[in-house]
Short mmCIF file of C-alpha atoms in Angstrom, two decimals:
data_model
loop_
_atom_site.label_atom_id
_atom_site.label_comp_id
_atom_site.label_asym_id
_atom_site.label_seq_id
_atom_site.Cartn_x
_atom_site.Cartn_y
_atom_site.Cartn_z
CA MET A 1 -34.29 22.84 54.97
CA PHE A 2 -34.29 20.42 52.03
CA ASN A 3 -36.88 17.59 52.06
CA LEU A 4 -34.94 14.66 50.58
CA ASN A 5 -38.01 12.43 50.60
CA LYS A 6 -40.07 14.79 48.47
CA THR A 7 -41.22 13.25 45.22
CA ILE A 8 -40.38 15.29 42.14
CA PRO A 9 -43.24 15.24 39.68
CA THR A 10 -42.63 13.84 36.23
CA PRO A 11 -43.00 16.43 33.42
CA LYS A 12 -46.08 16.12 31.36
CA LEU A 13 -45.84 14.26 28.05
CA TRP A 14 -47.10 17.20 25.98
CA SER A 15 -44.26 19.40 27.31
CA LYS A 16 -41.59 16.88 26.11
CA LYS A 17 -43.10 16.62 22.66
CA LYS A 18 -43.30 20.38 22.40
CA SER A 19 -39.60 20.73 23.31
CA GLN A 20 -38.55 18.14 20.70
CA GLN A 21 -40.55 19.94 18.06
CA ARG A 22 -38.78 23.20 18.85
CA ARG A 23 -35.21 21.65 18.55
CA SER A 24 -35.63 19.41 15.51
CA PRO A 25 -34.94 22.00 12.72
CA PHE A 26 -31.69 23.09 14.32
CA PHE A 27 -30.69 19.51 15.02
CA PHE A 28 -31.08 18.37 11.42
CA LEU A 29 -29.36 21.46 10.05
CA SER A 30 -26.36 20.89 12.32
CA LEU A 31 -26.20 17.25 11.31
CA PHE A 32 -26.25 18.22 7.65
CA LEU A 33 -23.43 20.75 8.07
CA LEU A 34 -21.29 18.28 10.00
CA SER A 35 -21.75 15.73 7.24
CA LEU A 36 -20.63 18.20 4.62
CA ILE A 37 -17.50 19.10 6.61
CA PHE A 38 -16.68 15.43 7.13
CA LEU A 39 -17.16 14.73 3.40
CA PHE A 40 -14.96 17.66 2.42
CA PHE A 41 -12.22 16.49 4.77
CA LEU A 42 -12.22 13.01 3.23
CA THR A 43 -12.00 14.27 -0.35
CA PHE A 44 -9.57 17.17 0.23
CA THR A 45 -6.44 15.09 -0.22
CA SER A 46 -7.55 13.98 -3.68
CA ILE A 47 -8.13 17.51 -4.91
CA PRO A 48 -5.09 19.04 -6.73
CA LYS A 49 -3.28 21.39 -4.38
CA SER A 50 -2.79 23.87 -7.22
CA LEU A 51 -6.51 24.69 -7.00
CA PHE A 52 -6.06 26.07 -3.50
CA SER A 53 -2.43 27.26 -3.45
CA SER A 54 -1.61 30.90 -3.85
CA SER A 55 1.64 32.09 -5.40
CA SER A 56 3.02 32.81 -1.92
CA SER A 57 2.26 29.29 -0.71
CA LYS A 58 3.96 27.88 -3.82
CA THR A 59 7.05 29.90 -3.08
CA THR A 60 7.04 28.71 0.53
CA ALA A 61 6.69 25.07 -0.50
CA LEU A 62 9.45 25.49 -3.08
CA SER A 63 11.78 27.02 -0.52
CA LEU A 64 11.15 24.15 1.88
CA GLN A 65 11.74 21.44 -0.73
CA PHE A 66 14.63 23.20 -2.49
CA PRO A 67 16.09 25.79 -0.09
CA HIS A 68 18.73 26.77 -2.66
CA CYS A 69 15.98 28.08 -4.96
CA GLU A 70 15.26 31.00 -2.68
CA ILE A 71 16.30 34.10 -4.58
CA ARG A 72 19.03 35.80 -2.58
CA ILE A 73 20.05 38.26 -5.30
CA SER A 74 16.88 40.10 -6.11
CA GLY A 75 16.07 40.67 -9.77
CA GLU A 76 19.05 38.81 -11.20
CA LYS A 77 18.90 35.88 -13.59
CA PHE A 78 22.00 33.79 -14.19
CA LEU A 79 23.59 31.63 -16.86
CA TRP A 80 25.81 28.70 -15.93
CA TYR A 81 27.61 26.32 -18.26
CA ALA A 82 30.04 23.40 -18.09
CA PRO A 83 33.43 23.97 -19.80
CA HIS A 84 35.75 21.11 -20.73
CA SER A 85 39.15 20.03 -22.12
CA GLY A 86 42.22 22.30 -22.22
CA PHE A 87 42.52 26.04 -21.70
CA SER A 88 42.06 27.05 -25.33
CA ASN A 89 38.80 25.13 -25.60
CA GLN A 90 37.65 26.61 -22.29
CA LEU A 91 38.44 30.11 -23.55
CA SER A 92 36.39 29.46 -26.69
CA GLU A 93 33.45 28.34 -24.55
CA PHE A 94 33.85 31.38 -22.32
CA LYS A 95 33.44 33.66 -25.33
CA ASN A 96 30.29 31.79 -26.34
CA ALA A 97 28.99 32.05 -22.78
CA LEU A 98 29.43 35.83 -22.83
CA LEU A 99 27.50 35.92 -26.09
CA MET A 100 24.65 33.75 -24.76
CA ALA A 101 24.44 35.81 -21.57
CA GLY A 102 24.20 38.98 -23.65
CA ILE A 103 21.46 37.61 -25.91
CA LEU A 104 19.39 36.22 -23.03
CA ASN A 105 20.06 39.18 -20.69
CA ARG A 106 21.47 37.01 -17.92
CA THR A 107 24.39 37.42 -15.53
CA LEU A 108 27.18 35.06 -16.51
CA ILE A 109 28.62 32.86 -13.76
CA ILE A 110 32.38 32.97 -14.43
CA PRO A 111 33.93 29.50 -14.04
CA PRO A 112 37.45 28.63 -12.95
CA ILE A 113 40.02 27.25 -15.37
CA LEU A 114 39.65 23.51 -15.11
CA SER A 115 42.56 21.10 -14.91
CA HIS A 116 43.86 20.05 -18.29
CA HIS A 117 41.67 17.20 -19.59
CA ALA A 118 39.87 16.81 -16.25
CA ILE A 119 36.58 17.03 -18.15
CA ALA A 120 36.13 15.43 -21.58
CA LEU A 121 33.16 16.05 -23.86
CA GLY A 122 33.55 13.37 -26.52
CA SER A 123 33.03 13.76 -30.25
CA CYS A 124 30.18 15.77 -31.73
CA PRO A 125 30.89 14.63 -35.32
CA LYS A 126 30.60 11.02 -34.14
CA PHE A 127 27.51 11.82 -32.03
CA ARG A 128 29.31 10.36 -29.02
CA VAL A 129 29.33 12.93 -26.20
CA GLN A 130 28.52 13.21 -22.53
CA SER A 131 24.99 14.43 -21.94
CA PRO A 132 24.62 18.01 -20.65
CA LYS A 133 23.54 16.68 -17.26
CA GLU A 134 26.56 14.36 -17.01
CA ILE A 135 29.05 17.06 -17.90
CA ARG A 136 27.44 19.56 -15.50
CA VAL A 137 27.77 17.07 -12.65
CA SER A 138 31.42 16.35 -13.55
CA VAL A 139 32.29 20.05 -13.75
CA TRP A 140 30.59 20.84 -10.43
CA ASP A 141 32.50 18.05 -8.67
CA HIS A 142 35.80 19.19 -10.16
CA VAL A 143 35.25 22.86 -9.33
CA ILE A 144 34.43 22.07 -5.70
CA GLU A 145 37.57 19.91 -5.61
CA LEU A 146 39.61 22.87 -6.85
CA ILE A 147 38.20 25.05 -4.09
CA THR A 148 38.68 22.55 -1.27
CA SER A 149 41.70 20.46 -2.29
CA GLY A 150 44.22 22.93 -3.65
CA ARG A 151 46.40 22.77 -0.54
CA ARG A 152 46.47 18.96 -0.50
CA ARG A 153 47.45 18.69 -4.17
CA ALA A 154 50.15 21.31 -3.77
CA VAL A 155 51.71 19.22 -1.01
CA LEU A 156 51.45 16.04 -3.07
CA CYS A 157 53.16 17.60 -6.08
CA ALA A 158 55.95 18.78 -3.82
CA VAL A 159 56.28 15.18 -2.62
CA GLU A 160 56.35 14.01 -6.22
CA LYS A 161 59.33 16.21 -7.00
CA GLY A 162 61.29 14.88 -4.05
CA GLU A 163 60.33 11.24 -3.72
CA GLY A 164 58.94 10.02 -7.02
CA GLU A 165 55.44 9.82 -8.39
CA GLU A 166 54.78 6.16 -7.61
CA LYS A 167 53.43 7.17 -4.19
CA LEU A 168 50.71 9.39 -5.62
CA GLU A 169 47.12 8.66 -6.57
CA ARG A 170 46.66 8.13 -10.28
CA GLY A 171 44.68 11.35 -10.90
CA VAL A 172 47.08 13.52 -8.90
CA ARG A 173 50.06 11.84 -10.56
CA LYS A 174 48.69 12.77 -13.98
CA GLU A 175 48.20 16.39 -12.96
CA CYS A 176 51.67 16.67 -11.45
CA ARG A 177 53.31 15.25 -14.57
CA ALA A 178 51.33 17.66 -16.71
CA ARG A 179 52.39 20.54 -14.49
CA ASN A 180 56.05 19.60 -14.83
CA ARG A 181 55.90 19.46 -18.63
CA GLY A 182 54.16 22.77 -19.00
CA THR A 183 50.53 21.93 -19.80
CA PHE A 184 48.17 23.78 -17.54
CA PRO A 185 46.47 21.91 -14.71
CA SER A 186 44.69 24.14 -12.23
CA LEU A 187 46.06 22.70 -9.00
CA ARG A 188 44.23 25.48 -7.26
CA TYR A 189 41.21 27.60 -8.04
CA VAL A 190 42.00 30.16 -10.75
CA SER A 191 39.07 32.09 -12.18
CA MET A 192 38.90 32.64 -15.91
CA ALA A 193 38.67 36.34 -15.04
CA ASP A 194 41.96 36.08 -13.10
CA ILE A 195 43.66 35.37 -16.45
CA ILE A 196 41.44 36.92 -19.13
CA ASP A 197 40.70 40.65 -19.08
CA ILE A 198 36.94 41.10 -19.61
CA SER A 199 36.66 44.55 -18.07
CA SER A 200 36.25 46.29 -21.44
CA VAL A 201 33.53 43.85 -22.52
CA LEU A 202 31.48 44.32 -19.37
CA SER A 203 31.90 48.07 -19.24
CA SER A 204 30.81 48.67 -22.82
CA SER A 205 28.01 46.12 -23.24
CA HIS A 206 24.92 44.86 -21.47
CA VAL A 207 26.69 41.75 -20.19
CA ARG A 208 26.99 41.22 -16.43
CA ALA A 209 29.14 38.66 -14.63
CA ILE A 210 29.63 37.14 -11.20
CA ASP A 211 32.46 34.92 -9.93
CA PHE A 212 31.45 31.29 -9.38
CA ARG A 213 32.58 31.40 -5.73
CA VAL A 214 30.50 34.49 -5.01
CA PHE A 215 27.46 32.99 -6.72
CA VAL A 216 27.70 29.69 -4.82
CA SER A 217 28.10 31.51 -1.51
CA LEU A 218 25.01 33.63 -2.15
CA TRP A 219 22.71 31.25 -4.02
CA CYS A 220 23.51 28.13 -2.03
CA GLY A 221 23.58 30.09 1.21
CA LEU A 222 26.98 28.70 2.20
CA ASP A 223 30.01 30.15 3.92
CA LEU A 224 32.30 29.02 1.13
CA ASP A 225 35.21 30.75 2.83
CA LEU A 226 34.98 27.97 5.42
CA ALA A 227 35.87 25.46 2.72
CA CYS A 228 38.96 27.49 1.90
CA SER A 229 40.11 28.04 5.46
CA LYS A 230 40.11 24.39 6.56
CA GLU A 231 42.02 21.33 5.47
CA PRO A 232 40.01 19.15 3.03
CA ASN A 233 39.54 16.30 5.51
CA THR A 234 38.38 18.55 8.35
CA GLN A 235 35.56 20.42 6.62
CA PRO A 236 32.21 20.23 8.42
CA THR A 237 29.91 17.44 7.23
CA TYR A 238 27.04 19.87 6.75
CA LEU A 239 29.17 21.95 4.36
CA VAL A 240 30.07 18.95 2.22
CA ASP A 241 26.46 17.74 2.18
CA SER A 242 25.15 21.21 1.30
CA LEU A 243 27.62 21.54 -1.56
CA LYS A 244 26.51 18.17 -2.92
CA GLN A 245 22.87 19.12 -2.64
CA CYS A 246 23.38 22.49 -4.29
CA GLY A 247 25.46 20.91 -7.05
CA SER A 248 22.82 18.29 -7.69
CA LEU A 249 20.22 21.01 -8.05
CA LEU A 250 22.34 23.27 -10.23
CA SER A 251 23.33 20.36 -12.48
CA GLY A 252 19.71 19.48 -13.18
CA VAL A 253 19.82 16.07 -11.51
CA ASP A 254 16.43 16.85 -9.92
CA GLY A 255 15.06 18.10 -13.24
CA ASN A 256 13.76 21.56 -13.99
CA ILE A 257 12.24 23.52 -11.11
CA ASP A 258 9.75 26.30 -11.81
CA ARG A 259 11.15 29.81 -11.36
CA CYS A 260 14.37 28.29 -10.00
CA LEU A 261 16.33 26.26 -12.54
CA PHE A 262 16.01 25.39 -16.20
CA ALA A 263 18.58 22.85 -17.39
CA VAL A 264 19.22 22.88 -21.13
CA ASP A 265 19.53 19.27 -22.22
CA ASP A 266 19.82 19.97 -25.94
CA ASP A 267 23.37 19.29 -27.12
CA CYS A 268 25.31 19.11 -30.39
CA ARG A 269 23.62 15.84 -31.34
CA THR A 270 20.23 17.53 -31.78
CA THR A 271 20.69 21.31 -31.80
CA VAL A 272 22.53 24.18 -33.47
CA TRP A 273 21.76 27.47 -31.73
CA THR A 274 21.16 30.52 -33.95
CA TYR A 275 20.00 34.08 -33.33
CA GLY A 276 18.00 36.62 -35.29
CA ASN A 277 18.42 35.25 -38.80
CA ASP A 278 15.85 34.75 -41.56
CA GLU A 279 15.71 30.96 -41.48
CA ALA A 280 12.76 29.09 -40.04
CA ASP A 281 13.16 28.18 -36.37
CA GLY A 282 13.57 24.42 -36.16
CA ALA A 283 14.86 23.97 -39.69
CA LEU A 284 17.10 20.97 -40.40
CA ASP A 285 20.84 21.62 -40.18
CA SER A 286 23.00 20.75 -43.18
CA PHE A 287 25.08 18.29 -41.10
CA GLN A 288 23.24 15.14 -40.10
CA PRO A 289 24.41 11.64 -39.11
CA ASN A 290 24.90 9.52 -42.22
CA GLU A 291 23.08 6.25 -42.76
CA GLN A 292 26.18 4.19 -42.01
CA LEU A 293 26.60 5.87 -38.62
CA LYS A 294 22.90 5.47 -37.85
CA LYS A 295 23.07 1.74 -38.47
CA LYS A 296 26.44 1.18 -36.79
CA LYS A 297 25.69 3.17 -33.63
CA LYS A 298 21.91 2.63 -33.72
CA ILE A 299 21.20 6.32 -33.37
CA SER A 300 18.29 8.40 -34.60
CA TYR A 301 19.41 11.95 -33.86
CA VAL A 302 18.13 14.83 -36.01
CA ARG A 303 20.00 18.14 -35.83
CA ARG A 304 17.78 21.22 -35.98
CA ARG A 305 18.66 24.91 -36.06
CA ARG A 306 16.89 26.73 -33.24
CA ASP A 307 16.80 30.40 -32.31
CA VAL A 308 18.18 30.66 -28.77
CA TYR A 309 16.24 33.83 -27.99
CA LYS A 310 12.90 32.35 -29.09
CA THR A 311 13.56 29.06 -27.31
CA LEU A 312 15.09 30.28 -24.03
CA GLY A 313 14.31 34.01 -23.96
CA PRO A 314 11.30 36.10 -22.88
CA GLY A 315 8.01 34.23 -22.95
CA SER A 316 9.64 30.81 -22.68
CA LYS A 317 9.49 28.47 -19.70
CA ALA A 318 13.25 28.88 -19.31
CA ASP A 319 13.02 32.65 -18.94
CA SER A 320 11.21 32.46 -15.59
CA ALA A 321 14.03 30.42 -14.01
CA THR A 322 16.60 32.17 -11.86
CA VAL A 323 19.36 29.96 -13.28
CA LEU A 324 19.67 28.74 -16.86
CA ALA A 325 22.15 25.85 -16.96
CA PHE A 326 23.78 24.75 -20.21
CA GLY A 327 26.09 21.83 -20.72
CA THR A 328 29.09 22.58 -22.91
CA LEU A 329 29.09 25.70 -25.09
CA PHE A 330 31.89 24.48 -27.33
CA THR A 331 31.45 24.80 -31.07
CA ALA A 332 33.60 24.55 -34.19
CA PRO A 333 33.05 24.65 -37.95
CA TYR A 334 32.28 21.24 -39.41
CA LYS A 335 31.20 20.24 -42.92
CA GLY A 336 29.73 23.59 -43.84
CA SER A 337 27.98 24.11 -40.51
CA GLU A 338 28.76 24.60 -36.84
CA LEU A 339 28.75 21.84 -34.25
CA TYR A 340 26.59 23.66 -31.69
CA ILE A 341 26.47 27.48 -31.97
CA ASP A 342 26.16 29.34 -35.27
CA ILE A 343 25.90 33.01 -34.36
CA GLN A 344 28.40 34.88 -36.53
CA LYS A 345 26.48 38.14 -36.76
CA ALA A 346 23.33 39.85 -35.51
CA PRO A 347 22.28 42.42 -38.12
CA ARG A 348 19.02 43.26 -36.32
CA ASP A 349 20.64 43.76 -32.90
CA SER A 350 23.40 46.36 -32.77
CA ASN A 351 24.29 45.57 -29.15
CA ILE A 352 24.84 41.88 -29.84
CA GLN A 353 26.65 42.66 -33.09
CA SER A 354 29.04 44.85 -31.10
CA LEU A 355 29.47 42.08 -28.51
CA ILE A 356 30.31 39.54 -31.24
CA LYS A 357 33.13 41.79 -32.42
CA LYS A 358 34.47 42.37 -28.92
CA ILE A 359 34.69 38.71 -27.93
CA LYS A 360 36.64 37.68 -31.02
CA PHE A 361 39.74 38.63 -29.04
CA LEU A 362 39.88 38.71 -25.26
CA PRO A 363 43.34 39.70 -24.02
CA PHE A 364 45.18 38.38 -21.00
CA VAL A 365 45.19 40.58 -17.91
CA PRO A 366 47.89 43.32 -17.86
CA GLU A 367 50.22 41.41 -15.51
CA ILE A 368 50.61 38.57 -18.02
CA ILE A 369 50.96 40.85 -21.04
CA SER A 370 53.64 42.83 -19.22
CA ALA A 371 55.60 39.69 -18.33
CA GLY A 372 55.59 38.46 -21.91
CA LYS A 373 56.79 41.79 -23.22
CA GLN A 374 59.49 41.94 -20.58
CA PHE A 375 60.89 38.56 -21.59
CA ALA A 376 60.93 39.56 -25.27
CA VAL A 377 62.63 42.90 -24.61
CA GLN A 378 65.00 42.10 -21.74
CA THR A 379 65.87 38.42 -22.32
CA VAL A 380 65.74 37.79 -26.08
CA LYS A 381 66.73 41.37 -26.97
CA ALA A 382 66.46 40.67 -30.70
CA PRO A 383 63.90 39.78 -33.39
CA PHE A 384 62.88 36.14 -32.91
CA LEU A 385 60.73 33.33 -34.19
CA CYS A 386 58.32 31.53 -31.88
CA ALA A 387 58.04 27.77 -32.32
CA GLN A 388 55.03 26.21 -30.58
CA LEU A 389 55.55 22.43 -30.63
CA ARG A 390 52.87 20.22 -29.15
CA LEU A 391 54.36 16.73 -29.14
CA LEU A 392 53.08 14.66 -26.23
CA ASP A 393 49.35 15.10 -25.97
CA GLY A 394 46.70 13.06 -27.80
CA GLN A 395 47.04 12.86 -31.57
CA PHE A 396 50.15 15.06 -31.62
CA LYS A 397 52.48 12.39 -30.28
CA ASN A 398 52.06 10.56 -33.59
CA HIS A 399 53.05 13.52 -35.80
CA TRP A 400 56.57 14.44 -34.71
CA GLU A 401 58.02 14.02 -38.17
CA ALA A 402 55.53 16.36 -39.83
CA THR A 403 55.86 18.94 -37.05
CA PHE A 404 59.68 18.97 -37.13
CA SER A 405 59.68 19.04 -40.93
CA GLY A 406 57.49 22.15 -40.96
CA LEU A 407 59.71 23.92 -38.42
CA LYS A 408 62.84 23.03 -40.42
CA GLN A 409 61.36 24.54 -43.57
CA LYS A 410 60.52 27.73 -41.70
CA LEU A 411 64.03 28.04 -40.25
CA ASP A 412 65.68 27.23 -43.59
CA SER A 413 63.71 30.06 -45.17
CA LEU A 414 64.82 32.50 -42.45
CA SER A 415 68.44 31.32 -42.80
CA GLN A 416 68.50 32.40 -46.44
CA THR A 417 67.29 35.92 -45.80
CA GLY A 418 68.42 36.90 -42.31
CA SER A 419 71.49 37.19 -40.16
CA ARG A 420 72.72 34.47 -37.86
CA PRO A 421 72.24 33.18 -35.27
CA ILE A 422 68.46 33.04 -35.62
CA HIS A 423 66.79 33.63 -32.28
CA VAL A 424 64.04 31.08 -31.54
CA PHE A 425 61.69 30.95 -28.56
CA VAL A 426 60.64 27.32 -28.06
CA MET A 427 57.28 26.60 -26.45
CA THR A 428 56.82 22.86 -26.08
CA ASP A 429 55.44 20.15 -23.82
CA LEU A 430 58.49 17.95 -24.48
CA PRO A 431 60.91 18.16 -21.50
CA ARG A 432 64.44 19.23 -22.46
CA GLY A 433 65.75 15.96 -21.14
CA ASN A 434 63.98 14.28 -24.08
CA TRP A 435 65.38 16.53 -26.82
CA THR A 436 68.33 14.26 -27.49
CA GLY A 437 68.06 12.41 -30.78
CA ASN A 438 65.42 14.63 -32.41
CA TYR A 439 65.35 17.92 -34.29
CA LEU A 440 65.08 20.01 -31.13
CA GLY A 441 68.29 18.45 -29.86
CA ASP A 442 70.00 19.25 -33.17
CA LEU A 443 68.91 22.89 -32.95
CA ALA A 444 70.16 23.19 -29.38
CA LYS A 445 73.62 21.93 -30.39
CA ASP A 446 73.88 24.22 -33.44
CA SER A 447 74.71 27.38 -31.48
CA THR A 448 76.36 28.97 -34.51
CA ASN A 449 73.14 29.21 -36.48
CA PHE A 450 70.48 29.17 -33.78
CA LYS A 451 70.01 30.56 -30.30
CA LEU A 452 67.15 28.99 -28.37
CA TYR A 453 65.12 30.49 -25.53
CA PHE A 454 62.53 28.87 -23.29
CA MET A 455 60.78 29.36 -19.96
CA ASN A 456 60.28 27.25 -16.84
CA GLU A 457 57.64 27.63 -14.17
CA GLU A 458 60.41 28.19 -11.60
CA ASP A 459 61.80 31.23 -13.47
CA SER A 460 61.74 34.36 -11.35
CA LEU A 461 59.66 36.27 -13.92
CA VAL A 462 56.98 33.58 -13.82
CA MET A 463 56.96 33.41 -10.03
CA GLU A 464 56.78 37.16 -9.54
CA THR A 465 53.97 37.48 -12.06
CA ALA A 466 52.05 34.68 -10.34
CA LYS A 467 52.39 36.52 -7.02
CA LYS A 468 51.04 39.70 -8.58
CA LEU A 469 48.04 37.83 -10.00
CA ALA A 470 47.32 36.13 -6.68
CA LEU A 471 47.31 39.50 -4.92
CA ALA A 472 45.24 41.20 -7.65
CA GLY A 473 42.35 38.70 -7.38
CA HIS A 474 40.70 39.96 -10.56
CA GLY A 475 38.03 37.23 -10.55
CA LEU A 476 36.53 38.02 -7.14
CA ARG A 477 35.89 41.58 -8.21
CA PHE A 478 32.99 40.39 -10.32
CA GLY A 479 29.85 40.10 -8.26
CA SER A 480 30.52 42.58 -5.48
CA SER A 481 28.08 44.99 -7.16
CA LEU A 482 25.27 42.41 -7.16
CA GLY A 483 23.11 41.75 -4.15
CA GLY A 484 24.11 44.86 -2.21
CA ILE A 485 25.78 44.60 1.17
CA GLU A 486 25.42 40.80 1.38
CA SER A 487 27.37 40.34 -1.85
CA THR A 488 30.05 42.82 -0.83
CA ASP A 489 30.53 41.06 2.52
CA THR A 490 30.74 37.68 0.77
CA VAL A 491 33.48 38.90 -1.55
CA ALA A 492 35.42 40.36 1.39
CA LYS A 493 35.26 37.05 3.28
CA LEU A 494 36.33 35.05 0.21
CA GLN A 495 39.25 37.40 -0.38
CA LYS A 496 40.34 36.96 3.22
CA HIS A 497 39.95 33.20 3.65
CA CYS A 498 40.36 31.90 0.08
CA ALA A 499 43.80 33.35 -0.54
CA PRO A 500 45.84 30.90 -2.66
CA HIS A 501 47.81 28.24 -0.82
CA ILE A 502 50.02 27.88 -3.92
CA LEU A 503 50.67 30.27 -6.79
CA PRO A 504 48.68 29.89 -10.00
CA ASP A 505 50.37 28.09 -12.87
CA ILE A 506 50.60 30.80 -15.53
CA LEU A 507 53.51 29.54 -17.65
CA LEU A 508 51.28 28.76 -20.64
CA PHE A 509 49.82 32.26 -20.73
CA ILE A 510 53.16 34.05 -20.56
CA GLU A 511 54.52 31.75 -23.27
CA GLU A 512 51.58 32.56 -25.55
CA THR A 513 52.19 36.28 -24.98
CA ILE A 514 55.88 35.89 -25.85
CA CYS A 515 54.90 34.08 -29.04
CA SER A 516 52.62 36.96 -29.98
CA CYS A 517 55.71 39.21 -29.81
CA GLY A 518 57.83 37.18 -32.25
CA SER A 519 58.72 39.64 -35.01
CA LEU A 520 60.30 36.95 -37.22
CA GLY A 521 57.06 35.04 -37.31
CA PHE A 522 55.33 32.11 -35.71
CA PHE A 523 55.35 28.37 -36.33
CA GLY A 524 52.54 26.46 -34.65
CA THR A 525 51.63 22.80 -34.47
CA ALA A 526 48.90 21.93 -36.97
CA GLY A 527 45.58 21.29 -35.26
CA SER A 528 46.63 22.75 -31.91
CA THR A 529 44.14 25.10 -30.28
CA ILE A 530 47.08 26.75 -28.52
CA ALA A 531 48.50 27.66 -31.92
CA ASP A 532 45.10 29.00 -32.97
CA ASN A 533 44.96 31.24 -29.91
CA ILE A 534 48.44 32.62 -30.57
CA GLU A 535 47.47 33.36 -34.17
CA ILE A 536 44.50 35.38 -32.90
CA MET A 537 46.75 37.28 -30.50
CA ARG A 538 49.15 38.10 -33.32
CA LYS A 539 46.27 39.16 -35.60
CA PHE A 540 45.07 41.63 -32.99
CA SER A 541 48.61 42.84 -32.21
CA SER A 542 48.37 41.75 -28.61
CA CYS A 543 52.04 42.38 -27.87
CA SER A 544 52.15 45.95 -29.15
CA ASP A 545 48.69 47.22 -28.31
CA GLN A 546 47.87 45.94 -24.86
CA ARG A 547 48.47 48.38 -22.00
CA GLU A 548 51.76 49.89 -23.16
CA ASP A 549 51.76 52.08 -20.08
CA HIS A 550 51.66 49.11 -17.69
CA LYS A 551 54.89 49.09 -15.73
CA MET A 552 57.52 46.45 -16.41
CA MET A 553 58.61 44.40 -13.46
#
């Protein structure tokens, strides 16, 4: 039984002192360690994170901040660029893109054909151009519009034909008018590879390619087929936001991102790209802004010649990025130099030298070549002259007299040596309703001496060829071999859900093919890139050499 009244003796003083003496070393050591931990915690935030981060933690942080940077196609590096202006300029840039992709050993992202004049560059000779970042943003926005708004614009153009164009938005109205007069506006998504046959280039060189739609679906992690399968105004908000975010990243709006994106911001104002020549890298180009332009525009640009392989290839900061994004890749001869790319030969690199030769002429796909031949053989049925007359667009509307005078001289020469009537295929942007009162109207009335031929987009040959191209889907074939099963599934879904709501406008391409078949010669509008393209086709005997065994329709 407990005695609650029992007094408990107080411990002796010597015992307490002895206990304190035994604990004091441990006590002070613990206090010291706690102080160190507290001090480290306070200063940790000021220490650079790179001192503690491993490569795996960097990758994790990068994926969280920029989820699109996560590499979904293992081992591949890509090249993207921003085309502009009309089809002929876009084709020229496409050739340069194939060349750059070959030199830098990157997979080329194949763009669509942009609407005629939807994207403008400016003037390199005047040093007045959109910056690479600006043009990349504009191209991204337009391409996404082509993917998501093709159905809406098709309906609007149908309305325009029936009720008048005053009810249409200004931009759509411009495209519909262009469509009706024969210039090419992509009212729906048409890949460059749907129109241009690049199979021989890819099969016989080290160049690889992937369709833009396949790339966006894989790299951005989006079900892009969802954008195709819904009306533009009913697409999920998250899809629209994700496309904007991915486009902002890919356009370089957020700047360069290690191992993810390198945006090339050097344009024709400062740079001429070269490859493998003997000149010093960074040497001054022969074309520079003159003093008058410097003072008038208050510019201080200096154009230097830079080796693209040394600047953007192995060992460079750009080489580690999954995506290398250029602005425009357009170039042209100017005052003894080139505006942006001067790679005419590669004597030290046989593979690139072979690629340079191959891309000088890229033929249309067999369906277009066949249609052009068929028109020449079954409709004209005689030797003919092709007259390409660009009369309404830009500077050409001010040169009717010179253009008609040149055509008249050509026909007068044929009249003196050949039989009559002279067969003439007319390729022009001037509607036939406006031929009255000019030289074209005179030719049309002179049926004794001349027989004119022309095409319309409603012609059965054009419509049937467009259907064949839509079913063929050449563009989506590029990329199914990349990324394994995921890539193959993506292509299958895009083929199923992104089938065209309207047929592609291919009138221009068939007309160019017909012109390449003109055995009496060719008259082209001076300064027209369309005329230049036809001349190349004729030089490489496009009409006679391309796929003779392809069946006529």
